[in-house]
mmCIF file of C-alpha atoms and ligand atoms in Angstrom:
data_model
loop_
_atom_site.group_PDB
_atom_site.id
_atom_site.type_symbol
_atom_site.label_atom_id
_atom_site.label_comp_id
_atom_site.label_asym_id
_atom_site.label_seq_id
_atom_site.Cartn_x
_atom_site.Cartn_y
_atom_site.Cartn_z
ATOM 1 C CA MET D 1 -10.583 61.237 -94.285
ATOM 2 C CA GLU D 2 -10.682 59.516 -91.110
ATOM 3 C CA LYS D 3 -10.108 61.759 -87.832
ATOM 4 C CA ILE D 4 -8.496 62.046 -85.300
ATOM 5 C CA SER D 5 -9.585 64.107 -81.902
ATOM 6 C CA LEU D 6 -6.572 64.784 -79.410
ATOM 7 C CA ILE D 7 -8.257 65.450 -76.028
ATOM 8 C CA ILE D 8 -6.010 67.642 -73.839
ATOM 9 C CA PRO D 9 -6.652 68.692 -70.575
ATOM 10 C CA CYS D 10 -5.344 71.780 -69.227
ATOM 11 C CA TYR D 11 -4.660 73.516 -65.903
ATOM 12 C CA ASN D 12 -2.515 76.111 -65.438
ATOM 13 C CA GLU D 13 0.022 74.752 -68.357
ATOM 14 C CA GLU D 14 1.440 78.015 -70.152
ATOM 15 C CA GLU D 15 4.740 76.772 -69.617
ATOM 16 C CA SER D 16 4.216 73.306 -70.969
ATOM 17 C CA LEU D 17 1.479 74.465 -73.862
ATOM 18 C CA PRO D 18 3.989 75.574 -76.768
ATOM 19 C CA THR D 19 6.233 72.750 -76.435
ATOM 20 C CA LEU D 20 3.486 70.577 -76.601
ATOM 21 C CA TYR D 21 1.575 72.412 -79.532
ATOM 22 C CA LYS D 22 5.126 72.038 -81.348
ATOM 23 C CA GLU D 23 4.958 68.635 -80.710
ATOM 24 C CA LEU D 24 1.851 68.074 -82.060
ATOM 25 C CA ARG D 25 2.417 69.784 -85.039
ATOM 26 C CA ARG D 26 5.308 67.348 -85.980
ATOM 27 C CA VAL D 27 3.441 64.510 -85.079
ATOM 28 C CA THR D 28 0.158 65.456 -87.143
ATOM 29 C CA ALA D 29 2.589 66.229 -90.049
ATOM 30 C CA HIS D 30 4.030 62.643 -90.192
ATOM 31 C CA MET D 31 0.292 61.244 -90.275
ATOM 32 C CA ALA D 32 -0.977 63.390 -92.906
ATOM 33 C CA GLU D 33 -3.204 60.572 -93.950
ATOM 34 C CA TYR D 34 -5.363 62.043 -91.103
ATOM 35 C CA ASP D 35 -7.782 64.540 -90.263
ATOM 36 C CA PHE D 36 -6.617 65.974 -86.706
ATOM 37 C CA GLU D 37 -8.658 67.875 -84.139
ATOM 38 C CA MET D 38 -7.014 68.982 -80.899
ATOM 39 C CA LEU D 39 -9.296 69.593 -78.350
ATOM 40 C CA PHE D 40 -7.819 71.402 -75.199
ATOM 41 C CA VAL D 41 -9.768 71.903 -72.621
ATOM 42 C CA ASP D 42 -8.687 74.584 -70.228
ATOM 43 C CA ASP D 43 -9.994 73.348 -66.498
ATOM 44 C CA GLY D 44 -10.465 76.574 -64.668
ATOM 45 C CA SER D 45 -6.158 77.669 -64.970
ATOM 46 C CA LYS D 46 -5.272 80.957 -63.236
ATOM 47 C CA ASP D 47 -2.308 81.453 -65.214
ATOM 48 C CA LYS D 48 -2.142 82.318 -68.915
ATOM 49 C CA THR D 49 -3.168 79.228 -70.677
ATOM 50 C CA LEU D 50 -6.628 80.199 -71.894
ATOM 51 C CA ALA D 51 -5.127 83.326 -73.542
ATOM 52 C CA LEU D 52 -2.801 80.812 -75.308
ATOM 53 C CA LEU D 53 -5.000 78.787 -76.575
ATOM 54 C CA LYS D 54 -7.061 81.384 -78.067
ATOM 55 C CA GLU D 55 -3.713 82.633 -79.603
ATOM 56 C CA ILE D 56 -3.137 79.373 -81.113
ATOM 57 C CA ALA D 57 -6.260 78.541 -82.652
ATOM 58 C CA LYS D 58 -6.406 81.696 -84.104
ATOM 59 C CA ARG D 59 -3.858 80.334 -86.492
ATOM 60 C CA ASP D 60 -4.695 77.006 -86.503
ATOM 61 C CA GLU D 61 -7.997 75.636 -87.323
ATOM 62 C CA ARG D 62 -7.844 72.202 -85.816
ATOM 63 C CA VAL D 63 -7.567 73.524 -82.217
ATOM 64 C CA LYS D 64 -10.498 73.880 -80.479
ATOM 65 C CA TYR D 65 -10.622 74.488 -76.631
ATOM 66 C CA ILE D 66 -13.521 74.629 -74.152
ATOM 67 C CA SER D 67 -12.781 76.315 -70.946
ATOM 68 C CA PHE D 68 -14.108 76.064 -67.804
ATOM 69 C CA SER D 69 -15.590 78.544 -65.130
ATOM 70 C CA ARG D 70 -13.635 76.690 -62.541
ATOM 71 C CA ASN D 71 -11.502 73.950 -61.984
ATOM 72 C CA PHE D 72 -13.224 70.798 -62.172
ATOM 73 C CA GLY D 73 -10.549 68.390 -62.182
ATOM 74 C CA LYS D 74 -8.908 66.636 -64.622
ATOM 75 C CA GLU D 75 -11.575 63.895 -64.740
ATOM 76 C CA SER D 76 -14.517 66.492 -65.788
ATOM 77 C CA ALA D 77 -12.202 67.458 -68.507
ATOM 78 C CA MET D 78 -11.472 64.255 -69.722
ATOM 79 C CA TYR D 79 -15.198 63.916 -69.658
ATOM 80 C CA ALA D 80 -16.012 67.001 -71.406
ATOM 81 C CA GLY D 81 -13.290 66.291 -74.198
ATOM 82 C CA PHE D 82 -14.811 62.685 -74.503
ATOM 83 C CA CYS D 83 -18.372 64.204 -75.246
ATOM 84 C CA ASN D 84 -17.622 66.703 -77.525
ATOM 85 C CA ALA D 85 -14.288 64.993 -79.624
ATOM 86 C CA ALA D 86 -16.010 64.613 -83.182
ATOM 87 C CA GLY D 87 -13.354 61.869 -84.714
ATOM 88 C CA ASP D 88 -13.420 58.459 -85.328
ATOM 89 C CA TYR D 89 -10.287 57.605 -83.522
ATOM 90 C CA VAL D 90 -9.980 59.723 -80.119
ATOM 91 C CA ALA D 91 -6.913 60.021 -77.691
ATOM 92 C CA ALA D 92 -6.838 62.161 -74.164
ATOM 93 C CA LEU D 93 -3.008 62.839 -73.460
ATOM 94 C CA ASP D 94 -1.842 65.376 -70.537
ATOM 95 C CA ALA D 95 -0.386 68.646 -71.449
ATOM 96 C CA ASP D 96 3.070 67.974 -69.702
ATOM 97 C CA MET D 97 4.208 65.674 -72.170
ATOM 98 C CA GLN D 98 4.285 63.196 -69.849
ATOM 99 C CA ASP D 99 2.484 61.303 -72.611
ATOM 100 C CA PRO D 100 4.409 61.497 -76.027
ATOM 101 C CA PRO D 101 2.783 62.245 -78.422
ATOM 102 C CA SER D 102 5.477 60.657 -80.773
ATOM 103 C CA LEU D 103 3.567 57.634 -79.634
ATOM 104 C CA LEU D 104 0.731 57.946 -81.770
ATOM 105 C CA PRO D 105 1.869 56.868 -85.075
ATOM 106 C CA LYS D 106 2.632 53.670 -83.736
ATOM 107 C CA MET D 107 -0.662 53.279 -81.414
ATOM 108 C CA MET D 108 -2.723 53.791 -84.654
ATOM 109 C CA LYS D 109 -0.877 51.371 -87.011
ATOM 110 C CA ILE D 110 -1.732 48.767 -83.696
ATOM 111 C CA ILE D 111 -5.329 49.455 -84.163
ATOM 112 C CA LYS D 112 -5.375 49.449 -88.168
ATOM 113 C CA GLU D 113 -3.421 46.299 -88.316
ATOM 114 C CA LYS D 114 -4.217 44.125 -85.391
ATOM 115 C CA GLY D 115 -7.988 44.682 -84.889
ATOM 116 C CA TYR D 116 -7.532 46.002 -81.212
ATOM 117 C CA ASP D 117 -10.110 48.600 -80.623
ATOM 118 C CA SER D 118 -7.553 50.556 -78.497
ATOM 119 C CA VAL D 119 -4.126 50.738 -77.330
ATOM 120 C CA ALA D 120 -3.533 52.078 -73.825
ATOM 121 C CA THR D 121 -0.315 53.053 -72.508
ATOM 122 C CA ARG D 122 1.750 52.004 -69.430
ATOM 123 C CA ARG D 123 4.783 53.372 -67.836
ATOM 124 C CA VAL D 124 7.267 50.236 -67.011
ATOM 125 C CA MET D 125 9.458 52.206 -64.691
ATOM 126 C CA ARG D 126 8.330 55.160 -62.374
ATOM 127 C CA LYS D 127 11.573 56.725 -62.746
ATOM 128 C CA GLY D 128 11.727 60.377 -61.533
ATOM 129 C CA GLU D 129 8.528 59.936 -59.644
ATOM 130 C CA PRO D 130 8.826 60.788 -55.578
ATOM 131 C CA LYS D 131 9.401 57.328 -53.573
ATOM 132 C CA ILE D 132 6.962 57.853 -51.348
ATOM 133 C CA ARG D 133 4.333 58.111 -54.447
ATOM 134 C CA SER D 134 5.537 55.558 -56.332
ATOM 135 C CA PHE D 135 5.121 53.317 -53.020
ATOM 136 C CA PHE D 136 1.155 54.757 -52.301
ATOM 137 C CA ALA D 137 0.431 53.987 -55.771
ATOM 138 C CA ARG D 138 1.602 50.253 -56.050
ATOM 139 C CA THR D 139 -0.373 49.829 -52.684
ATOM 140 C CA PHE D 140 -3.261 51.573 -54.064
ATOM 141 C CA TYR D 141 -3.159 48.895 -57.432
ATOM 142 C CA LYS D 142 -2.582 45.911 -55.235
ATOM 143 C CA ILE D 143 -5.397 46.505 -53.122
ATOM 144 C CA MET D 144 -7.886 47.046 -55.904
ATOM 145 C CA HIS D 145 -6.471 44.321 -57.967
ATOM 146 C CA LYS D 146 -7.743 42.319 -54.857
ATOM 147 C CA ILE D 147 -10.749 43.986 -54.402
ATOM 148 C CA SER D 148 -12.198 44.994 -57.660
ATOM 149 C CA ASP D 149 -13.386 42.918 -60.534
ATOM 150 C CA VAL D 150 -12.236 45.478 -63.480
ATOM 151 C CA ASP D 151 -8.900 45.207 -64.389
ATOM 152 C CA ILE D 152 -7.042 48.240 -63.417
ATOM 153 C CA VAL D 153 -3.514 47.811 -64.440
ATOM 154 C CA ASP D 154 -0.207 49.280 -62.357
ATOM 155 C CA GLY D 155 1.428 52.053 -64.006
ATOM 156 C CA ALA D 156 -1.229 52.789 -66.930
ATOM 157 C CA ARG D 157 -2.027 56.080 -67.993
ATOM 158 C CA ASP D 158 -4.701 57.922 -69.311
ATOM 159 C CA PHE D 159 -3.044 58.135 -72.894
ATOM 160 C CA ARG D 160 -4.645 55.453 -75.038
ATOM 161 C CA LEU D 161 -6.157 56.151 -78.772
ATOM 162 C CA MET D 162 -9.760 54.615 -78.973
ATOM 163 C CA LYS D 163 -11.994 53.913 -81.621
ATOM 164 C CA ARG D 164 -15.361 56.066 -81.665
ATOM 165 C CA GLU D 165 -17.557 52.942 -80.350
ATOM 166 C CA MET D 166 -15.637 52.726 -77.216
ATOM 167 C CA VAL D 167 -15.534 56.422 -76.910
ATOM 168 C CA ASP D 168 -19.069 56.221 -77.144
ATOM 169 C CA ALA D 169 -19.545 53.911 -74.480
ATOM 170 C CA ILE D 170 -16.941 56.078 -72.357
ATOM 171 C CA VAL D 171 -19.385 58.725 -72.632
ATOM 172 C CA ALA D 172 -22.500 56.559 -71.956
ATOM 173 C CA MET D 173 -21.359 55.709 -68.239
ATOM 174 C CA CYS D 174 -22.360 59.719 -66.787
ATOM 175 C CA GLU D 175 -21.458 59.098 -63.191
ATOM 176 C CA GLN D 176 -20.236 61.944 -61.230
ATOM 177 C CA ASP D 177 -17.353 61.026 -59.193
ATOM 178 C CA ARG D 178 -15.470 59.833 -62.248
ATOM 179 C CA PHE D 179 -12.106 57.110 -62.279
ATOM 180 C CA SER D 180 -10.991 57.086 -66.013
ATOM 181 C CA LYS D 181 -8.645 53.845 -65.225
ATOM 182 C CA GLY D 182 -11.864 51.764 -63.903
ATOM 183 C CA ILE D 183 -14.364 52.973 -66.514
ATOM 184 C CA PHE D 184 -11.434 51.797 -69.167
ATOM 185 C CA GLY D 185 -11.390 48.838 -67.594
ATOM 186 C CA TRP D 186 -15.047 48.487 -66.837
ATOM 187 C CA ILE D 187 -16.305 48.961 -70.106
ATOM 188 C CA GLY D 188 -14.184 46.005 -71.750
ATOM 189 C CA PHE D 189 -13.336 46.473 -75.498
ATOM 190 C CA LYS D 190 -9.933 44.418 -77.039
ATOM 191 C CA THR D 191 -7.224 46.771 -75.817
ATOM 192 C CA TYR D 192 -3.688 46.436 -76.596
ATOM 193 C CA TRP D 193 -1.293 47.606 -73.889
ATOM 194 C CA LEU D 194 1.922 49.875 -74.705
ATOM 195 C CA PRO D 195 4.622 49.934 -72.465
ATOM 196 C CA PHE D 196 6.824 53.011 -72.226
ATOM 197 C CA GLU D 197 9.390 54.480 -69.897
ATOM 198 C CA ASN D 198 8.569 57.099 -67.472
ATOM 199 C CA VAL D 199 9.104 60.840 -68.845
ATOM 200 C CA GLN D 200 9.595 63.513 -66.978
ATOM 201 C CA ARG D 201 7.398 67.125 -66.966
ATOM 202 C CA VAL D 202 8.742 69.211 -69.717
ATOM 203 C CA ALA D 203 7.815 72.083 -67.431
ATOM 204 C CA GLY D 204 5.804 73.367 -64.500
ATOM 205 C CA LYS D 205 4.971 71.178 -61.615
ATOM 206 C CA THR D 206 2.693 68.424 -60.890
ATOM 207 C CA LYS D 207 -0.853 69.544 -60.249
ATOM 208 C CA TRP D 208 -1.605 66.455 -57.836
ATOM 209 C CA SER D 209 -1.065 67.016 -54.083
ATOM 210 C CA PHE D 210 -0.823 64.042 -52.085
ATOM 211 C CA SER D 211 -4.637 64.766 -50.517
ATOM 212 C CA LYS D 212 -6.164 65.339 -53.938
ATOM 213 C CA LEU D 213 -4.624 61.306 -54.804
ATOM 214 C CA PHE D 214 -5.531 60.526 -51.653
ATOM 215 C CA LYS D 215 -9.287 61.127 -52.589
ATOM 216 C CA TYR D 216 -9.083 60.389 -55.780
ATOM 217 C CA SER D 217 -8.113 56.759 -54.736
ATOM 218 C CA ILE D 218 -10.901 56.693 -52.412
ATOM 219 C CA ASP D 219 -13.130 57.721 -55.768
ATOM 220 C CA GLY D 220 -11.692 54.612 -57.133
ATOM 221 C CA ILE D 221 -12.117 52.031 -54.851
ATOM 222 C CA MET D 222 -15.974 52.907 -54.030
ATOM 223 C CA ALA D 223 -17.004 53.512 -57.842
ATOM 224 C CA PHE D 224 -15.735 49.894 -58.684
ATOM 225 C CA SER D 225 -15.329 48.078 -55.478
ATOM 226 C CA ASP D 226 -18.377 46.756 -52.954
ATOM 227 C CA VAL D 227 -15.516 44.981 -50.867
ATOM 228 C CA PRO D 228 -15.743 48.205 -48.182
ATOM 229 C CA LEU D 229 -19.665 47.578 -48.005
ATOM 230 C CA LYS D 230 -19.351 44.167 -47.401
ATOM 231 C CA LEU D 231 -17.392 44.032 -44.091
ATOM 232 C CA PRO D 232 -19.750 44.268 -41.695
ATOM 233 C CA LYS D 233 -20.805 41.026 -43.158
ATOM 234 C CA TYR D 234 -17.283 39.423 -42.353
ATOM 235 C CA LEU D 235 -16.538 41.036 -39.222
ATOM 236 C CA SER D 236 -20.368 39.823 -38.297
ATOM 237 C CA ILE D 237 -19.485 36.237 -38.661
ATOM 238 C CA LEU D 238 -16.030 37.124 -36.793
ATOM 239 C CA SER D 239 -18.165 38.094 -34.005
ATOM 240 C CA PHE D 240 -20.107 35.597 -33.629
ATOM 241 C CA ILE D 241 -17.515 33.030 -34.140
ATOM 242 C CA ALA D 242 -15.450 34.543 -31.606
ATOM 243 C CA SER D 243 -18.668 34.818 -28.942
ATOM 244 C CA LEU D 244 -19.543 30.877 -29.887
ATOM 245 C CA GLY D 245 -15.879 30.369 -28.671
ATOM 246 C CA MET D 246 -16.063 32.373 -25.360
ATOM 247 C CA LEU D 247 -19.537 30.900 -24.592
ATOM 248 C CA ILE D 248 -17.728 27.622 -25.048
ATOM 249 C CA TRP D 249 -14.566 28.452 -22.763
ATOM 250 C CA ALA D 250 -17.181 29.906 -19.807
ATOM 251 C CA PHE D 251 -19.073 26.781 -20.049
ATOM 252 C CA VAL D 252 -16.600 24.184 -20.106
ATOM 253 C CA ARG D 253 -14.300 25.971 -17.083
ATOM 254 C CA ARG D 254 -17.630 25.790 -14.976
ATOM 255 C CA LEU D 255 -17.889 22.554 -15.737
ATOM 256 C CA ALA D 256 -14.171 21.363 -14.995
ATOM 257 C CA GLN D 257 -13.093 23.748 -12.349
ATOM 258 C CA ASN D 258 -16.505 24.431 -10.780
ATOM 259 C CA LEU D 259 -15.850 28.020 -10.908
ATOM 260 C CA PRO D 260 -19.189 30.975 -10.637
ATOM 261 C CA PHE D 261 -20.559 30.989 -14.379
ATOM 262 C CA PHE D 262 -20.281 34.779 -14.260
ATOM 263 C CA ASN D 263 -16.801 34.933 -15.802
ATOM 264 C CA TRP D 264 -15.120 37.461 -17.734
ATOM 265 C CA GLN D 265 -15.534 34.776 -20.773
ATOM 266 C CA LEU D 266 -19.427 34.711 -20.721
ATOM 267 C CA ILE D 267 -19.470 38.541 -20.123
ATOM 268 C CA THR D 268 -16.908 39.080 -23.380
ATOM 269 C CA GLY D 269 -18.569 35.802 -25.030
ATOM 270 C CA VAL D 270 -22.235 38.025 -24.650
ATOM 271 C CA ILE D 271 -20.984 41.382 -25.789
ATOM 272 C CA LEU D 272 -19.263 39.788 -28.698
ATOM 273 C CA GLY D 273 -22.730 37.925 -29.660
ATOM 274 C CA CYS D 274 -24.461 41.233 -29.393
ATOM 275 C CA THR D 275 -21.778 42.708 -31.280
ATOM 276 C CA GLY D 276 -22.589 40.411 -34.207
ATOM 277 C CA VAL D 277 -26.134 40.829 -33.938
ATOM 278 C CA ILE D 278 -25.666 44.725 -34.823
ATOM 279 C CA LEU D 279 -22.717 44.097 -37.331
ATOM 280 C CA SER D 280 -25.179 41.506 -39.312
ATOM 281 C CA CYS D 281 -28.051 44.191 -39.017
ATOM 282 C CA MET D 282 -25.264 46.691 -40.464
ATOM 283 C CA GLY D 283 -24.418 44.189 -43.209
ATOM 284 C CA VAL D 284 -27.963 44.030 -44.401
ATOM 285 C CA ALA D 285 -28.374 47.848 -44.431
ATOM 286 C CA CYS D 286 -24.687 47.939 -46.560
ATOM 287 C CA ALA D 287 -26.018 45.193 -48.502
ATOM 288 C CA TYR D 288 -29.396 47.123 -49.746
ATOM 289 C CA LEU D 289 -26.732 50.647 -49.653
ATOM 290 C CA GLY D 290 -24.579 48.676 -52.231
ATOM 291 C CA LYS D 291 -27.483 48.095 -54.747
ATOM 292 C CA ILE D 292 -28.807 51.563 -54.189
ATOM 293 C CA ASN D 293 -25.078 52.915 -55.129
ATOM 294 C CA LYS D 294 -25.210 50.736 -58.259
ATOM 295 C CA GLU D 295 -28.393 52.014 -59.563
ATOM 296 C CA VAL D 296 -27.290 55.994 -58.886
ATOM 297 C CA LYS D 297 -24.722 55.272 -60.961
ATOM 298 C CA ARG D 298 -27.088 54.919 -64.325
ATOM 299 C CA ARG D 299 -24.244 52.684 -65.808
ATOM 300 C CA PRO D 300 -25.517 51.171 -68.935
ATOM 301 C CA GLN D 301 -26.671 47.390 -68.674
ATOM 302 C CA TYR D 302 -24.939 46.496 -71.585
ATOM 303 C CA LEU D 303 -22.242 47.840 -74.280
ATOM 304 C CA VAL D 304 -21.995 46.203 -77.595
ATOM 305 C CA ARG D 305 -18.834 46.115 -79.857
ATOM 306 C CA ASP D 306 -20.001 45.221 -83.370
ATOM 307 C CA THR D 307 -23.393 44.316 -84.873
ATOM 308 C CA ASN D 308 -24.835 44.132 -87.879
ATOM 309 C CA LYS D 309 -28.259 45.533 -87.004
ATOM 310 C CA ASP D 310 -28.888 49.417 -88.431
ATOM 311 C CA ASP D 311 -31.474 50.659 -85.195
ATOM 312 C CA LEU D 312 -29.765 49.183 -82.278
ATOM 313 C CA ILE D 313 -31.041 49.982 -79.048
ATOM 314 C CA LEU D 314 -28.919 51.086 -75.950
ATOM 315 C CA LYS D 315 -29.607 50.898 -72.674
HETATM 316 N N1 UDP W 401 -5.175 68.469 -64.654
HETATM 317 C C1 UDP W 401 -6.237 69.226 -64.826
HETATM 318 N N2 UDP W 401 -7.126 69.690 -63.858
HETATM 319 C C2 UDP W 401 -6.346 69.475 -62.541
HETATM 320 C C3 UDP W 401 -5.068 68.636 -62.709
HETATM 321 C C4 UDP W 401 -4.228 68.282 -63.740
HETATM 322 O O1 UDP W 401 -6.991 69.619 -66.358
HETATM 323 O O2 UDP W 401 -6.965 70.025 -61.705
HETATM 324 C C5 UDP W 401 -4.471 68.191 -65.981
HETATM 325 C C6 UDP W 401 -3.088 68.778 -66.453
HETATM 326 O O3 UDP W 401 -2.819 70.255 -66.790
HETATM 327 C C7 UDP W 401 -2.095 67.606 -67.037
HETATM 328 C C8 UDP W 401 -2.902 66.503 -66.473
HETATM 329 O O4 UDP W 401 -4.365 66.773 -66.321
HETATM 330 O O5 UDP W 401 -2.229 67.918 -68.612
HETATM 331 C C9 UDP W 401 -2.235 65.670 -65.845
HETATM 332 O O6 UDP W 401 -1.414 66.826 -64.450
HETATM 333 P P1 UDP W 401 -0.226 66.181 -63.702
HETATM 334 O O7 UDP W 401 0.946 66.357 -64.618
HETATM 335 O O8 UDP W 401 -0.321 67.455 -62.971
HETATM 336 O O9 UDP W 401 -0.288 64.863 -63.195
HETATM 337 P P2 UDP W 401 0.621 64.065 -62.982
HETATM 338 O O10 UDP W 401 1.490 63.776 -63.739
HETATM 339 O O11 UDP W 401 1.692 64.614 -61.957
HETATM 340 O O12 UDP W 401 -0.137 62.771 -62.656
HETATM 341 MG MG1 MG W 402 2.237 64.773 -65.613
#
């Protein structure tokens, strides 16, 4: 029997857990042809989350839990889940029911019948979300789309059902500051996008403050775009062009109007020229920094989707 692992990161979710577990029991009962593992990752909760998980695990042997020593963040909780999931298929979902478990049968059907490696979910509307948060989220996705080669979809949730091969690829991405939406895009594989209407959190409050989200988006940009490192290069080109313009202007003025050569155009031109030199030196340093940044992530050189070789070497 094939096994599906469900990874659920939980941070202070005592209020949502009973509803979620009830729904998981209902959905898994309808998918009796599969074996299930519910892997709850308690991300250093300060409420009764762990006690509740222990309680459910006593009654249901499909329930497993990993409890962190402190709050490491949702990304680390998901990674712990991916590393420890035993299933042939794995899905990560939020504990607050914003990733409806009722979509699982449909997701599984798409993978089985249409030959996809994963089914990812995307909210079509951000109904119920504070306007300011939606605005910043949209702006972030627009910027990301422009400055990154990786396909990061607006409204994409971390909720997706994946085949084992894809999970192994995620585990192979062993970088420290993780940005799952980028990782899912970077590893490739065939993904089907399933849209659904935004659902409100069933209980409790969001665990993401504005500053946490801001830091997370910076992590995303730094992990999946090297455009910021190219800024000095572009600025140096601009600076050189402006410097040249100023110097020509200074020279022409002197010739045409017979003014003293030491005019403000000349001084500005010289300053811009020097700035250009400094910026191009920075550009060279940043080019190397970009390469070092790539190396230290130790991402795999390639990922294989299919092979008939038994002893394939993955590096
Ligand atoms: N979460 C976590 N660690 C954190 C923050 C959140 O494990 O530091 C979990 C949380 O318990 C939930 C999921 O990540 O299952 C999504 O969090 P939340 O619903 O607060 O985020 P939002 O839906 O508001 O983006
Ligand atoms: Mg939520």
